[in-house]
Short mmCIF file of C-alpha atoms in Angstrom, two decimals:
data_model
loop_
_atom_site.label_atom_id
_atom_site.label_comp_id
_atom_site.label_asym_id
_atom_site.label_seq_id
_atom_site.Cartn_x
_atom_site.Cartn_y
_atom_site.Cartn_z
CA MET A 1 305.27 168.23 -29.44
CA LYS A 2 309.01 168.70 -29.15
CA THR A 3 311.18 168.14 -32.36
CA THR A 4 314.61 168.63 -30.85
CA ASN A 5 316.59 165.86 -29.37
CA MET A 6 315.94 165.25 -25.58
CA LYS A 7 318.91 164.65 -23.59
CA SER A 8 319.06 161.39 -21.92
CA CYS A 9 320.48 160.74 -18.43
CA CYS A 10 319.32 156.98 -18.77
CA THR A 11 320.92 155.20 -21.65
CA VAL A 12 324.52 154.24 -21.05
CA LEU A 13 326.71 152.60 -23.68
CA LYS A 14 326.39 148.71 -23.81
CA ARG A 15 329.31 146.93 -22.59
CA ARG A 16 332.09 146.15 -24.86
CA ASN A 17 331.03 142.59 -25.80
CA PHE A 18 327.96 140.80 -25.38
CA LEU A 19 328.50 137.69 -23.09
CA SER A 20 329.65 134.62 -24.95
CA ILE A 21 327.29 132.43 -22.75
CA GLU A 22 323.76 133.46 -23.27
CA THR A 23 321.01 132.84 -20.80
CA ASP A 24 319.50 129.57 -21.19
CA LEU A 25 315.87 130.20 -20.06
CA ASP A 26 315.01 126.64 -20.66
CA SER A 27 317.22 125.59 -17.80
CA ILE A 28 315.25 127.86 -15.34
CA PRO A 29 312.54 125.99 -13.46
CA THR A 30 309.20 127.70 -13.62
CA LYS A 31 306.86 127.87 -10.41
CA LYS A 32 303.20 128.15 -10.60
CA ASN A 33 302.03 131.83 -10.56
CA ASP A 34 299.49 132.47 -7.76
CA PHE A 35 298.75 135.98 -8.95
CA TYR A 36 299.48 137.40 -5.62
CA ASN A 37 299.85 141.27 -5.51
CA MET A 38 298.75 141.32 -9.03
CA SER A 39 296.02 143.65 -10.54
CA LEU A 40 293.66 142.62 -13.15
CA ILE A 41 293.92 144.82 -16.06
CA GLN A 42 290.61 144.66 -18.03
CA ALA A 43 290.60 144.71 -21.88
CA GLY A 44 290.13 147.99 -23.69
CA GLU A 45 291.13 150.22 -26.56
CA PHE A 46 293.82 152.90 -25.90
CA LEU A 47 295.64 155.64 -27.72
CA LEU A 48 299.40 154.67 -27.50
CA GLY A 49 301.78 157.51 -27.73
CA SER A 50 301.40 161.23 -27.49
CA SER A 51 301.26 164.44 -29.48
CA ASP A 52 301.18 166.93 -26.54
CA GLU A 53 303.82 169.62 -26.16
CA ASP A 54 306.18 167.52 -24.04
CA SER A 55 306.25 164.53 -26.23
CA SER A 56 309.31 163.72 -28.35
CA ARG A 57 309.15 162.69 -31.95
CA GLU A 58 312.87 161.66 -31.81
CA ASP A 59 311.90 159.25 -29.04
CA GLY A 60 309.01 157.74 -31.00
CA GLU A 61 306.17 158.98 -28.95
CA TYR A 62 304.52 160.32 -32.02
CA PRO A 63 302.15 159.66 -33.75
CA PRO A 64 299.58 158.45 -31.37
CA ARG A 65 298.06 155.14 -32.50
CA THR A 66 295.11 153.16 -31.49
CA VAL A 67 295.72 149.66 -30.00
CA LYS A 68 293.51 147.04 -28.47
CA ILE A 69 294.48 145.47 -25.19
CA GLU A 70 293.42 142.11 -24.10
CA SER A 71 293.09 141.52 -20.29
CA PHE A 72 295.96 140.58 -18.43
CA TYR A 73 297.36 140.77 -14.86
CA MET A 74 300.24 143.15 -13.77
CA ASP A 75 302.30 143.34 -10.76
CA ARG A 76 301.13 145.96 -8.49
CA TYR A 77 304.81 146.64 -7.41
CA ALA A 78 308.23 146.72 -9.19
CA VAL A 79 310.08 143.40 -8.39
CA THR A 80 311.82 143.89 -5.06
CA ASN A 81 315.23 142.86 -3.78
CA GLU A 82 313.51 140.29 -1.54
CA GLN A 83 311.77 138.63 -4.44
CA PHE A 84 314.91 138.67 -6.52
CA TYR A 85 316.87 137.25 -3.62
CA CYS A 86 314.25 134.19 -3.50
CA PHE A 87 314.76 133.83 -7.34
CA ILE A 88 318.67 133.58 -7.03
CA LYS A 89 318.42 131.39 -3.85
CA ASP A 90 315.94 129.06 -5.69
CA THR A 91 317.90 128.78 -9.15
CA GLY A 92 321.50 129.82 -8.53
CA TYR A 93 321.04 132.31 -11.38
CA VAL A 94 324.02 134.67 -12.07
CA THR A 95 323.15 138.33 -13.35
CA ASP A 96 324.92 139.86 -16.24
CA ALA A 97 326.41 142.43 -13.83
CA GLU A 98 327.92 139.69 -11.74
CA LYS A 99 329.15 137.84 -15.01
CA TYR A 100 331.02 141.10 -16.15
CA GLY A 101 332.19 142.00 -12.78
CA TRP A 102 330.99 145.55 -12.79
CA SER A 103 327.78 147.84 -13.25
CA PHE A 104 326.89 151.53 -13.62
CA VAL A 105 326.54 153.45 -10.37
CA PHE A 106 325.28 157.01 -10.28
CA ASN A 107 328.07 159.55 -9.31
CA LEU A 108 326.59 160.87 -6.21
CA PHE A 109 326.72 157.35 -4.66
CA VAL A 110 330.49 157.04 -5.42
CA ASN A 111 333.08 158.25 -2.99
CA LYS A 112 336.79 158.44 -2.68
CA ARG A 113 337.00 155.06 -0.81
CA MET A 114 335.76 153.37 -3.96
CA GLU A 115 338.39 154.68 -6.23
CA ARG A 116 340.08 151.17 -6.32
CA ASP A 117 336.84 149.68 -7.80
CA MET A 118 336.14 152.47 -10.36
CA VAL A 119 336.49 150.94 -13.84
CA GLY A 120 335.55 154.05 -15.77
CA ALA A 121 332.54 156.38 -16.86
CA ALA A 122 330.03 156.11 -19.63
CA GLU A 123 331.29 158.27 -22.44
CA LYS A 124 328.15 160.42 -23.00
CA THR A 125 326.71 160.26 -19.56
CA PRO A 126 329.94 160.75 -17.35
CA TRP A 127 327.75 160.75 -14.26
CA TRP A 128 327.41 156.93 -14.68
CA ILE A 129 330.55 155.16 -13.09
CA ALA A 130 331.39 151.73 -13.83
CA VAL A 131 331.95 150.20 -10.37
CA ARG A 132 333.55 146.77 -9.94
CA ASN A 133 331.25 144.31 -8.05
CA ALA A 134 328.22 146.66 -8.28
CA CYS A 135 325.31 144.26 -8.81
CA TRP A 136 321.71 143.65 -7.49
CA LYS A 137 323.00 142.65 -3.97
CA HIS A 138 325.75 145.32 -3.80
CA PRO A 139 324.05 148.35 -5.45
CA GLU A 140 326.90 150.68 -4.84
CA GLY A 141 329.68 148.16 -5.00
CA THR A 142 331.46 145.87 -2.63
CA ASP A 143 330.91 147.59 0.59
CA SER A 144 327.08 148.23 0.01
CA SER A 145 324.28 146.03 0.75
CA ILE A 146 320.36 145.41 0.37
CA VAL A 147 319.99 144.39 3.99
CA ASN A 148 317.88 147.52 4.66
CA ARG A 149 316.48 147.72 1.16
CA PHE A 150 314.46 144.42 0.77
CA HIS A 151 311.37 146.25 -0.23
CA HIS A 152 313.07 148.63 -2.63
CA PRO A 153 313.03 147.64 -6.22
CA VAL A 154 315.92 145.49 -7.51
CA VAL A 155 318.29 147.31 -9.62
CA HIS A 156 321.39 146.48 -11.83
CA VAL A 157 319.20 143.74 -13.61
CA SER A 158 319.57 143.59 -17.39
CA TRP A 159 316.72 142.69 -19.91
CA ASN A 160 318.18 139.23 -19.90
CA ASP A 161 317.94 139.05 -16.09
CA ALA A 162 314.39 140.43 -16.05
CA LYS A 163 313.39 137.66 -18.60
CA ALA A 164 314.98 134.85 -16.40
CA PHE A 165 313.13 136.00 -13.31
CA CYS A 166 309.80 136.05 -15.31
CA ARG A 167 310.50 132.62 -16.45
CA TRP A 168 310.96 131.53 -12.73
CA ALA A 169 307.93 133.35 -11.71
CA GLY A 170 305.65 132.11 -14.44
CA LYS A 171 305.05 135.55 -15.65
CA ARG A 172 306.44 137.65 -18.53
CA LEU A 173 307.49 141.37 -19.28
CA PRO A 174 304.87 143.55 -20.30
CA THR A 175 304.57 144.98 -23.89
CA GLU A 176 304.88 148.77 -24.20
CA ALA A 177 301.07 149.08 -25.12
CA GLU A 178 300.15 146.98 -21.97
CA TRP A 179 302.63 149.00 -19.82
CA GLU A 180 301.23 152.39 -21.04
CA TYR A 181 297.63 151.39 -20.83
CA ALA A 182 298.09 150.13 -17.24
CA ALA A 183 299.98 153.34 -16.17
CA ALA A 184 297.25 155.50 -17.46
CA SER A 185 294.43 153.25 -15.92
CA GLY A 186 293.23 153.14 -19.32
CA VAL A 187 292.47 157.02 -19.57
CA VAL A 188 293.45 158.43 -23.01
CA ASN A 189 296.01 161.34 -23.08
CA ARG A 190 296.81 161.05 -19.39
CA LYS A 191 300.27 162.52 -18.74
CA TYR A 192 300.95 160.89 -15.36
CA PRO A 193 299.46 157.89 -13.51
CA TRP A 194 297.57 160.29 -11.27
CA GLY A 195 296.56 163.05 -13.60
CA ASP A 196 297.96 165.75 -15.72
CA GLU A 197 299.76 167.88 -13.18
CA LEU A 198 303.17 166.75 -11.67
CA HIS A 199 302.41 168.11 -8.17
CA GLN A 200 298.65 167.75 -8.22
CA GLY A 201 297.07 168.53 -5.16
CA GLY A 202 300.39 170.29 -4.00
CA LYS A 203 302.18 167.17 -3.27
CA HIS A 204 304.82 164.78 -4.47
CA HIS A 205 303.47 161.56 -6.39
CA CYS A 206 306.57 159.92 -7.48
CA ASN A 207 310.41 159.74 -6.82
CA ILE A 208 312.13 161.96 -9.32
CA TRP A 209 315.05 164.42 -9.14
CA GLN A 210 314.67 167.80 -7.55
CA GLY A 211 317.56 170.38 -7.94
CA ASN A 212 320.36 170.76 -10.31
CA PHE A 213 320.89 167.70 -12.32
CA PRO A 214 323.32 165.93 -12.03
CA ASN A 215 324.99 167.68 -9.10
CA GLU A 216 322.67 168.42 -6.56
CA ASN A 217 319.47 166.58 -5.60
CA LEU A 218 317.35 168.56 -2.97
CA VAL A 219 315.56 165.17 -1.93
CA GLU A 220 312.17 167.18 -1.61
CA ASP A 221 310.35 163.98 -2.26
CA GLY A 222 312.29 162.27 0.60
CA PHE A 223 314.48 160.11 -1.50
CA LEU A 224 318.01 160.42 -2.91
CA GLY A 225 318.07 156.95 -4.60
CA THR A 226 315.23 154.33 -4.74
CA ALA A 227 312.25 154.38 -2.65
CA PRO A 228 310.24 151.34 -1.25
CA VAL A 229 308.03 149.90 -3.90
CA ASP A 230 304.85 150.85 -2.09
CA THR A 231 305.84 154.50 -1.75
CA PHE A 232 303.29 157.16 -2.90
CA GLU A 233 299.59 156.43 -3.89
CA PRO A 234 298.66 153.78 -6.59
CA ASN A 235 296.91 154.76 -9.68
CA ASP A 236 293.39 153.93 -10.45
CA PHE A 237 294.28 150.32 -11.35
CA GLY A 238 296.18 149.80 -8.06
CA LEU A 239 299.57 150.09 -9.47
CA TYR A 240 302.44 151.69 -7.47
CA ASN A 241 305.28 153.86 -8.82
CA MET A 242 304.63 153.71 -12.63
CA SER A 243 306.19 156.95 -12.85
CA GLY A 244 309.70 157.48 -11.40
CA ASN A 245 311.81 155.27 -8.96
CA VAL A 246 313.29 152.89 -11.41
CA TRP A 247 312.88 152.39 -15.14
CA GLU A 248 311.10 149.22 -16.01
CA TRP A 249 312.05 146.77 -18.82
CA CYS A 250 309.48 145.95 -21.40
CA GLU A 251 309.33 143.03 -23.78
CA ASP A 252 309.56 145.18 -26.89
CA THR A 253 312.58 145.90 -29.22
CA PHE A 254 313.08 149.78 -29.34
CA SER A 255 312.11 151.64 -32.46
CA ILE A 256 311.16 155.02 -33.17
CA GLN A 257 309.08 153.82 -36.19
CA HIS A 258 305.81 152.11 -35.73
CA GLY A 259 303.52 149.59 -37.58
CA SER A 260 304.60 149.22 -41.19
CA GLU A 261 307.04 151.83 -41.00
CA VAL A 262 309.50 149.76 -38.75
CA LEU A 263 312.80 149.13 -40.65
CA ASP A 264 315.36 146.70 -39.17
CA PRO A 265 315.48 147.71 -35.59
CA ASP A 266 318.50 146.89 -33.38
CA PRO A 267 317.39 143.48 -31.64
CA PHE A 268 319.59 144.17 -28.73
CA ALA A 269 317.98 147.61 -27.99
CA LYS A 270 314.98 147.02 -25.50
CA LEU A 271 312.45 149.51 -24.46
CA ILE A 272 312.28 150.90 -20.86
CA LYS A 273 309.44 152.97 -19.47
CA GLY A 274 308.49 155.04 -16.42
CA GLY A 275 311.52 157.14 -15.77
CA SER A 276 313.57 156.88 -12.45
CA TYR A 277 314.71 158.89 -9.44
CA LEU A 278 317.18 160.72 -11.84
CA CYS A 279 314.63 162.34 -13.99
CA HIS A 280 314.13 166.03 -14.02
CA ARG A 281 312.40 168.26 -16.26
CA SER A 282 315.35 170.45 -17.12
CA TYR A 283 317.26 167.58 -18.40
CA CYS A 284 314.99 164.56 -18.93
CA ASN A 285 311.26 164.55 -18.20
CA ARG A 286 310.71 160.90 -19.37
CA TYR A 287 308.60 160.28 -16.30
CA ARG A 288 305.39 160.77 -18.33
CA ILE A 289 303.36 157.86 -19.30
CA SER A 290 304.19 158.10 -23.11
CA ALA A 291 307.85 158.86 -22.75
CA ARG A 292 310.16 156.03 -23.78
CA THR A 293 313.81 155.14 -24.26
CA TYR A 294 315.96 152.04 -24.45
CA ASN A 295 318.95 150.33 -23.21
CA MET A 296 320.89 147.31 -24.49
CA ILE A 297 319.88 143.63 -23.23
CA ASP A 298 323.04 143.15 -21.30
CA SER A 299 323.00 146.59 -19.75
CA SER A 300 322.52 147.27 -15.89
CA THR A 301 322.48 150.39 -13.78
CA GLY A 302 321.44 151.62 -10.51
CA HIS A 303 318.05 152.91 -11.70
CA MET A 304 316.74 150.23 -13.90
CA GLY A 305 314.30 147.51 -12.69
CA PHE A 306 311.16 145.72 -13.86
CA ARG A 307 307.73 144.43 -12.93
CA CYS A 308 306.04 141.59 -14.43
CA VAL A 309 302.70 140.70 -16.17
CA ALA A 310 300.85 137.45 -16.73
CA ASN A 311 298.03 136.16 -19.07
CA LEU A 312 294.61 135.41 -17.62
CA LYS A 313 294.32 132.39 -15.46
CA LYS A 314 293.52 129.23 -17.69
#
C-alpha cells in the first residue's frame, strides 16, 4: 500500500463561484424506467477498498471494510451522447458548463485556432485548458461536434447534470459500494474488472493512456480520447468500460475517512470512480477498481461522465 501522495491528472479546481441558480430537480419530468440495457446485480457481501501495493491511503482506499449490497440494476454502458441529447430535447435542461460558458478540455485537443476561446488553465493541472463554449455537444469547443460520437460517453457533465439526467430517466447515481461491487463482479480484491493483470491475455482491456503523460499518447489501444461505450469486453456482470474511458460520478460525498471516523466532509466534493483515457501508471493509476478521487459538484471536463443505477422493480 502506498503512503505517498499520488499525483492526480483528474481533479481540477472548482469554478470561481457556484452558480447562484441551483438545479431544481423537482421541475424535471420523470419517465418510466424500462430497465433496458441494465444488468441485474444480485445482493452480496463485499470488501470495499484495498490494501494491496498499489492502493493509496491518502485517497481513502484503506482500510478495506466489509459492506452488504442490496440487489440493484446498473446500466451496462456509460450514458451516451445520444441518450443525453434525448434528455436535453425532452426537458430543455441547460448544463453547468453551458451556464458558465466554458469547460475544461485536455491540452492535446486544443490548437492555435482555438486561442480566442481559451479562458485559462487549471493551476495545478495545466494540461486542462478552460475553453469557451466547450460543453456536452461541443466537447472541444465551438467548432467541435458529437455528430460522429453519438455512441461515445457524454462528457462535460457535472454531478449536478448527472443527477438531473437520473431524475429524468427514473434512475439514480450509484453509491461507491455499489459501483465497486459491480465493477469487480462481486469478486473480492479483484484489481481490474477483467482480472488482476492490466494486459491479461496480452491485449488491451480498457481505454487508458500509453506513452509519456501528458505530452504524448501512443494510442496503442486505438483511442486518443473517448471510445464508444461498448468497446472492449464486458465484465462478468455484463458491464462495459468500468475502467478507463471516462470517470463516472457517484452519489457519495468524498472523504478519506470511513464509518464513524468521518469528520465534516466537504459537501460539494463528490466521488468519481473508474479512471479515464488519461490515466497512466507513471502518473495516476486510478483505473483500478478500488481507486477513487473527487471533483466538485459543478465541475466539468472532457473525461468525466456517468452511468445510472436503479432499485429493483416494484
